[in-house]
Amino acid sequence: ASRRSLAPIFVQLAAFAEPEDGLPLQLLAELEGAGAAPSRVCFVLSGLALTLALRDVVCSPLIEAARRGVFVCVAGLGMPDVWLPAETGAPVHLPHDGEIANAVCRLLQAGLGEQLLLSTGVRMRLQRERYGGGGYGHCRDFFVPLLRAGGVAPDALRALTEINAARLLCWWKPPPPPRRSMRPWTCTWCVHVHDGPLHAHERLAEDQMFYDKGDHRYCSTACLSAHRQAGFGPTPAPGGK
């Protein structure tokens, strides 16, 4: 479906077994094998995946995928101070906004500013304000000012919050207009042949104007006037006059 429509593919990355296990590149290879373009893929990092990925800032396979055109959405902002059970091993502490902001700054320094997105990624009750989380407006009201205080330029912030998302999500392009159904018609008086649309709603401003009177059609008021003066009789000869 993405190959036909260019709709983006969002991939929620599972927790990495190791920060360098190459999972992003493996997933990208599978998607490319199915015909997806890297620029239409967005890897979403949140929860345990974000924690393990940020152990090495963000693992190098993810950076390599981003340099090939893949978008990376850093989600899970505004999480409270909690530990969550991992699939294997000890529980994992979710990263706080300061850690995420430092990682985003280093990714920007690495030249990935055109591939990064930010999202609160609200999906759990813990992320809502009434349960101790940052809420739906956390990215705009707190995280962006945190990045600004860390020295991120206004243009980079606009890319993170607006431009990159627009590039990823504004994928639909209208199809070309269908071809018009045309038919020729002949001026009753001057007998010049013109092409006109079969259906009135398909008329364009550049189409030849015409004037109907009874069973006759004229290409100009001059032809209509001339035929009137002739008593609306038969056209004298090809070419009128």
mmCIF file of C-alpha atoms in Angstrom:
data_model
loop_
_atom_site.group_PDB
_atom_site.id
_atom_site.type_symbol
_atom_site.label_atom_id
_atom_site.label_comp_id
_atom_site.label_asym_id
_atom_site.label_seq_id
_atom_site.Cartn_x
_atom_site.Cartn_y
_atom_site.Cartn_z
ATOM 1 C CA ALA A 1 0.000 0.000 0.000
ATOM 2 C CA SER A 2 2.831 2.413 0.794
ATOM 3 C CA ARG A 3 4.516 1.647 -2.501
ATOM 4 C CA ARG A 4 1.363 2.589 -4.400
ATOM 5 C CA SER A 5 0.239 5.564 -2.333
ATOM 6 C CA LEU A 6 3.526 6.779 -0.721
ATOM 7 C CA ALA A 7 1.788 6.697 2.679
ATOM 8 C CA PRO A 8 4.338 6.569 5.539
ATOM 9 C CA ILE A 9 5.070 3.376 7.454
ATOM 10 C CA PHE A 10 5.439 3.765 11.229
ATOM 11 C CA VAL A 11 7.456 1.054 12.952
ATOM 12 C CA GLN A 12 7.337 0.908 16.741
ATOM 13 C CA LEU A 13 10.742 -0.513 17.657
ATOM 14 C CA ALA A 14 10.794 -3.193 20.307
ATOM 15 C CA ALA A 15 13.392 -3.107 23.090
ATOM 16 C CA PHE A 16 16.845 -3.897 21.766
ATOM 17 C CA ALA A 17 18.654 -6.903 23.181
ATOM 18 C CA GLU A 18 21.856 -4.912 22.777
ATOM 19 C CA PRO A 19 22.290 -1.297 21.661
ATOM 20 C CA GLU A 20 24.291 -2.466 18.620
ATOM 21 C CA ASP A 21 22.167 -5.426 17.513
ATOM 22 C CA GLY A 22 21.392 -3.901 14.102
ATOM 23 C CA LEU A 23 17.626 -4.264 14.380
ATOM 24 C CA PRO A 24 16.798 -0.965 12.597
ATOM 25 C CA LEU A 25 18.839 -1.952 9.539
ATOM 26 C CA GLN A 26 17.297 -5.414 9.493
ATOM 27 C CA LEU A 27 13.810 -3.946 9.540
ATOM 28 C CA LEU A 28 14.740 -1.406 6.878
ATOM 29 C CA ALA A 29 16.114 -4.165 4.631
ATOM 30 C CA GLU A 30 12.843 -6.090 4.939
ATOM 31 C CA LEU A 31 10.791 -3.016 4.123
ATOM 32 C CA GLU A 32 12.972 -2.110 1.147
ATOM 33 C CA GLY A 33 12.711 -5.705 -0.063
ATOM 34 C CA ALA A 34 8.926 -5.240 -0.100
ATOM 35 C CA GLY A 35 9.299 -2.077 -2.175
ATOM 36 C CA ALA A 36 9.100 0.621 0.520
ATOM 37 C CA ALA A 37 11.244 3.737 0.142
ATOM 38 C CA PRO A 38 13.401 4.652 3.181
ATOM 39 C CA SER A 39 12.010 8.195 3.083
ATOM 40 C CA ARG A 40 8.542 6.729 3.740
ATOM 41 C CA VAL A 41 9.632 4.854 6.903
ATOM 42 C CA CYS A 42 9.546 6.225 10.433
ATOM 43 C CA PHE A 43 11.018 4.338 13.383
ATOM 44 C CA VAL A 44 9.309 5.251 16.646
ATOM 45 C CA LEU A 45 11.369 5.109 19.827
ATOM 46 C CA SER A 46 9.606 5.114 23.165
ATOM 47 C CA GLY A 47 9.521 3.230 26.448
ATOM 48 C CA LEU A 48 12.074 0.457 26.814
ATOM 49 C CA ALA A 49 13.253 0.832 23.230
ATOM 50 C CA LEU A 50 14.117 4.456 23.903
ATOM 51 C CA THR A 51 15.915 3.610 27.141
ATOM 52 C CA LEU A 52 18.096 0.940 25.581
ATOM 53 C CA ALA A 53 18.725 2.920 22.419
ATOM 54 C CA LEU A 54 19.890 5.976 24.349
ATOM 55 C CA ARG A 55 22.504 4.017 26.281
ATOM 56 C CA ASP A 56 24.833 4.798 23.389
ATOM 57 C CA VAL A 57 23.118 8.124 22.578
ATOM 58 C CA VAL A 58 21.142 6.292 19.884
ATOM 59 C CA CYS A 59 22.657 3.102 18.521
ATOM 60 C CA SER A 60 24.685 3.422 15.346
ATOM 61 C CA PRO A 61 22.407 1.250 13.147
ATOM 62 C CA LEU A 62 19.580 3.692 13.843
ATOM 63 C CA ILE A 63 21.823 6.622 12.898
ATOM 64 C CA GLU A 64 22.833 4.851 9.684
ATOM 65 C CA ALA A 65 19.176 4.233 8.834
ATOM 66 C CA ALA A 66 18.406 7.917 9.413
ATOM 67 C CA ARG A 67 21.245 8.921 7.104
ATOM 68 C CA ARG A 68 19.645 6.761 4.422
ATOM 69 C CA GLY A 69 16.446 8.799 4.682
ATOM 70 C CA VAL A 70 14.493 7.059 7.450
ATOM 71 C CA PHE A 71 12.692 9.294 9.927
ATOM 72 C CA VAL A 72 13.171 8.735 13.655
ATOM 73 C CA CYS A 73 10.410 9.795 16.016
ATOM 74 C CA VAL A 74 11.521 10.286 19.612
ATOM 75 C CA ALA A 75 8.362 9.665 21.617
ATOM 76 C CA GLY A 76 7.515 8.992 25.240
ATOM 77 C CA LEU A 77 8.280 12.507 26.457
ATOM 78 C CA GLY A 78 7.037 13.596 29.853
ATOM 79 C CA MET A 79 7.111 10.168 31.507
ATOM 80 C CA PRO A 80 7.104 10.078 35.305
ATOM 81 C CA ASP A 81 9.999 8.559 37.231
ATOM 82 C CA VAL A 82 9.149 4.862 36.879
ATOM 83 C CA TRP A 83 10.787 1.506 36.306
ATOM 84 C CA LEU A 84 9.238 -0.978 33.902
ATOM 85 C CA PRO A 85 9.927 -4.715 33.640
ATOM 86 C CA ALA A 86 12.102 -5.776 30.722
ATOM 87 C CA GLU A 87 11.555 -8.935 28.689
ATOM 88 C CA THR A 88 14.823 -10.265 30.043
ATOM 89 C CA GLY A 89 17.008 -9.096 32.883
ATOM 90 C CA ALA A 90 16.442 -6.401 35.473
ATOM 91 C CA PRO A 91 13.727 -3.716 35.231
ATOM 92 C CA VAL A 92 14.566 -0.740 33.052
ATOM 93 C CA HIS A 93 14.327 2.868 34.157
ATOM 94 C CA LEU A 94 12.599 5.038 31.576
ATOM 95 C CA PRO A 95 14.673 8.027 30.458
ATOM 96 C CA HIS A 96 13.739 11.451 31.744
ATOM 97 C CA ASP A 97 13.422 14.492 29.524
ATOM 98 C CA GLY A 98 16.925 15.716 30.301
ATOM 99 C CA GLU A 99 18.485 12.512 28.972
ATOM 100 C CA ILE A 100 16.317 12.579 25.871
ATOM 101 C CA ALA A 101 17.111 16.258 25.257
ATOM 102 C CA ASN A 102 20.856 15.579 25.478
ATOM 103 C CA ALA A 103 20.511 12.739 22.969
ATOM 104 C CA VAL A 104 18.457 14.892 20.587
ATOM 105 C CA CYS A 105 21.079 17.648 20.770
ATOM 106 C CA ARG A 106 23.860 15.202 19.906
ATOM 107 C CA LEU A 107 21.831 13.807 17.011
ATOM 108 C CA LEU A 108 21.359 17.331 15.707
ATOM 109 C CA GLN A 109 25.108 17.873 15.942
ATOM 110 C CA ALA A 110 25.558 14.658 13.932
ATOM 111 C CA GLY A 111 23.576 16.215 11.074
ATOM 112 C CA LEU A 112 20.308 14.318 11.483
ATOM 113 C CA GLY A 113 18.122 17.373 12.051
ATOM 114 C CA GLU A 114 16.082 16.723 8.893
ATOM 115 C CA GLN A 115 15.117 13.199 9.987
ATOM 116 C CA LEU A 116 14.044 13.716 13.613
ATOM 117 C CA LEU A 117 10.520 14.089 14.980
ATOM 118 C CA LEU A 118 9.285 14.709 18.495
ATOM 119 C CA SER A 119 6.135 13.282 20.059
ATOM 120 C CA THR A 120 4.703 12.877 23.512
ATOM 121 C CA GLY A 121 3.420 9.520 22.289
ATOM 122 C CA VAL A 122 0.696 9.410 24.935
ATOM 123 C CA ARG A 123 -0.429 5.794 25.140
ATOM 124 C CA MET A 124 -0.447 5.014 28.869
ATOM 125 C CA ARG A 125 -2.343 6.459 31.790
ATOM 126 C CA LEU A 126 0.985 7.302 33.438
ATOM 127 C CA GLN A 127 1.635 9.930 30.754
ATOM 128 C CA ARG A 128 -1.460 11.978 31.523
ATOM 129 C CA GLU A 129 -1.172 14.965 33.836
ATOM 130 C CA ARG A 130 -3.598 13.677 36.440
ATOM 131 C CA TYR A 131 -1.432 10.564 36.914
ATOM 132 C CA GLY A 132 1.907 12.368 37.115
ATOM 133 C CA GLY A 133 2.870 12.546 33.440
ATOM 134 C CA GLY A 134 3.477 15.525 31.225
ATOM 135 C CA GLY A 135 0.172 15.374 29.336
ATOM 136 C CA TYR A 136 -0.616 16.053 25.720
ATOM 137 C CA GLY A 137 0.971 19.516 25.630
ATOM 138 C CA HIS A 138 4.230 18.474 27.262
ATOM 139 C CA CYS A 139 6.332 18.553 24.091
ATOM 140 C CA ARG A 140 5.296 22.106 23.214
ATOM 141 C CA ASP A 141 5.136 23.531 26.738
ATOM 142 C CA PHE A 142 8.183 21.920 28.339
ATOM 143 C CA PHE A 143 10.391 19.824 26.066
ATOM 144 C CA VAL A 144 10.845 22.393 23.286
ATOM 145 C CA PRO A 145 11.807 25.119 25.805
ATOM 146 C CA LEU A 146 14.239 22.597 27.320
ATOM 147 C CA LEU A 147 15.907 22.146 23.935
ATOM 148 C CA ARG A 148 15.929 25.905 23.380
ATOM 149 C CA ALA A 149 17.663 26.383 26.720
ATOM 150 C CA GLY A 150 20.211 23.778 25.616
ATOM 151 C CA GLY A 151 21.180 25.902 22.630
ATOM 152 C CA VAL A 152 19.081 24.401 19.838
ATOM 153 C CA ALA A 153 18.502 27.045 17.156
ATOM 154 C CA PRO A 154 14.963 28.216 16.284
ATOM 155 C CA ASP A 155 15.223 26.788 12.746
ATOM 156 C CA ALA A 156 16.167 23.378 14.137
ATOM 157 C CA LEU A 157 13.273 23.486 16.599
ATOM 158 C CA ARG A 158 10.852 24.336 13.799
ATOM 159 C CA ALA A 159 12.178 21.394 11.789
ATOM 160 C CA LEU A 160 11.724 19.044 14.756
ATOM 161 C CA THR A 161 8.187 20.146 15.490
ATOM 162 C CA GLU A 162 6.743 21.205 12.116
ATOM 163 C CA ILE A 163 8.748 20.838 8.907
ATOM 164 C CA ASN A 164 9.898 17.227 9.273
ATOM 165 C CA ALA A 165 6.432 16.057 10.263
ATOM 166 C CA ALA A 166 4.942 17.852 7.260
ATOM 167 C CA ARG A 167 7.445 16.160 4.929
ATOM 168 C CA LEU A 168 6.540 12.762 6.339
ATOM 169 C CA LEU A 169 2.776 13.168 6.593
ATOM 170 C CA CYS A 170 1.952 15.296 3.543
ATOM 171 C CA TRP A 171 2.317 12.349 1.217
ATOM 172 C CA TRP A 172 -0.889 12.466 -0.820
ATOM 173 C CA LYS A 173 -0.755 14.034 -4.249
ATOM 174 C CA PRO A 174 -3.920 14.570 -6.257
ATOM 175 C CA PRO A 175 -4.120 12.551 -9.460
ATOM 176 C CA PRO A 176 -3.961 14.411 -12.760
ATOM 177 C CA PRO A 177 -7.327 15.618 -14.022
ATOM 178 C CA PRO A 178 -9.091 13.209 -16.387
ATOM 179 C CA ARG A 179 -9.043 13.930 -20.082
ATOM 180 C CA ARG A 180 -12.033 15.885 -21.285
ATOM 181 C CA SER A 181 -14.522 14.369 -23.683
ATOM 182 C CA MET A 182 -14.429 16.622 -26.761
ATOM 183 C CA ARG A 183 -16.558 16.829 -29.883
ATOM 184 C CA PRO A 184 -16.335 19.143 -32.910
ATOM 185 C CA TRP A 185 -19.020 21.671 -33.734
ATOM 186 C CA THR A 186 -19.461 23.966 -36.711
ATOM 187 C CA CYS A 187 -20.499 27.617 -36.788
ATOM 188 C CA THR A 188 -23.715 27.835 -38.829
ATOM 189 C CA TRP A 189 -22.609 31.009 -40.630
ATOM 190 C CA CYS A 190 -18.838 30.917 -41.137
ATOM 191 C CA VAL A 191 -18.712 27.079 -41.019
ATOM 192 C CA HIS A 192 -15.471 27.111 -39.049
ATOM 193 C CA VAL A 193 -15.035 23.900 -37.057
ATOM 194 C CA HIS A 194 -14.184 24.142 -33.372
ATOM 195 C CA ASP A 195 -13.569 21.554 -30.668
ATOM 196 C CA GLY A 196 -15.688 21.826 -27.549
ATOM 197 C CA PRO A 197 -16.293 19.753 -24.412
ATOM 198 C CA LEU A 198 -19.044 17.198 -24.540
ATOM 199 C CA HIS A 199 -20.178 18.153 -21.013
ATOM 200 C CA ALA A 200 -20.888 21.737 -19.994
ATOM 201 C CA HIS A 201 -19.158 21.402 -16.607
ATOM 202 C CA GLU A 202 -15.877 20.649 -18.392
ATOM 203 C CA ARG A 203 -15.716 23.972 -20.213
ATOM 204 C CA LEU A 204 -12.585 26.058 -19.772
ATOM 205 C CA ALA A 205 -12.043 29.776 -20.172
ATOM 206 C CA GLU A 206 -9.853 29.228 -23.222
ATOM 207 C CA ASP A 207 -12.504 27.216 -25.084
ATOM 208 C CA GLN A 208 -14.165 28.840 -28.100
ATOM 209 C CA MET A 209 -17.248 30.776 -27.066
ATOM 210 C CA PHE A 210 -20.486 29.988 -28.863
ATOM 211 C CA TYR A 211 -23.989 31.332 -29.079
ATOM 212 C CA ASP A 212 -27.026 29.134 -29.657
ATOM 213 C CA LYS A 213 -30.203 30.293 -31.350
ATOM 214 C CA GLY A 214 -32.739 27.648 -32.178
ATOM 215 C CA ASP A 215 -30.955 24.833 -33.968
ATOM 216 C CA HIS A 216 -28.035 27.050 -34.929
ATOM 217 C CA ARG A 217 -24.712 27.651 -33.194
ATOM 218 C CA TYR A 218 -22.412 30.589 -33.850
ATOM 219 C CA CYS A 219 -18.811 31.238 -32.879
ATOM 220 C CA SER A 220 -19.302 34.994 -32.499
ATOM 221 C CA THR A 221 -21.976 37.637 -32.253
ATOM 222 C CA ALA A 222 -20.834 38.853 -35.672
ATOM 223 C CA CYS A 223 -21.818 35.516 -37.236
ATOM 224 C CA LEU A 224 -25.137 35.564 -35.402
ATOM 225 C CA SER A 225 -25.829 39.120 -36.564
ATOM 226 C CA ALA A 226 -24.915 38.302 -40.158
ATOM 227 C CA HIS A 227 -27.237 35.301 -40.221
ATOM 228 C CA ARG A 228 -30.014 37.387 -38.697
ATOM 229 C CA GLN A 229 -29.624 39.967 -41.441
ATOM 230 C CA ALA A 230 -29.909 37.116 -43.951
ATOM 231 C CA GLY A 231 -33.215 36.131 -42.382
ATOM 232 C CA PHE A 232 -31.755 33.001 -40.845
ATOM 233 C CA GLY A 233 -31.871 31.363 -44.209
ATOM 234 C CA PRO A 234 -29.415 28.822 -45.533
ATOM 235 C CA THR A 235 -25.784 29.781 -45.440
ATOM 236 C CA PRO A 236 -24.956 31.302 -48.848
ATOM 237 C CA ALA A 237 -21.803 29.300 -49.350
ATOM 238 C CA PRO A 238 -18.945 27.744 -47.407
ATOM 239 C CA GLY A 239 -17.228 30.623 -45.674
ATOM 240 C CA GLY A 240 -20.501 32.528 -45.301
ATOM 241 C CA LYS A 241 -20.234 35.956 -46.804
#
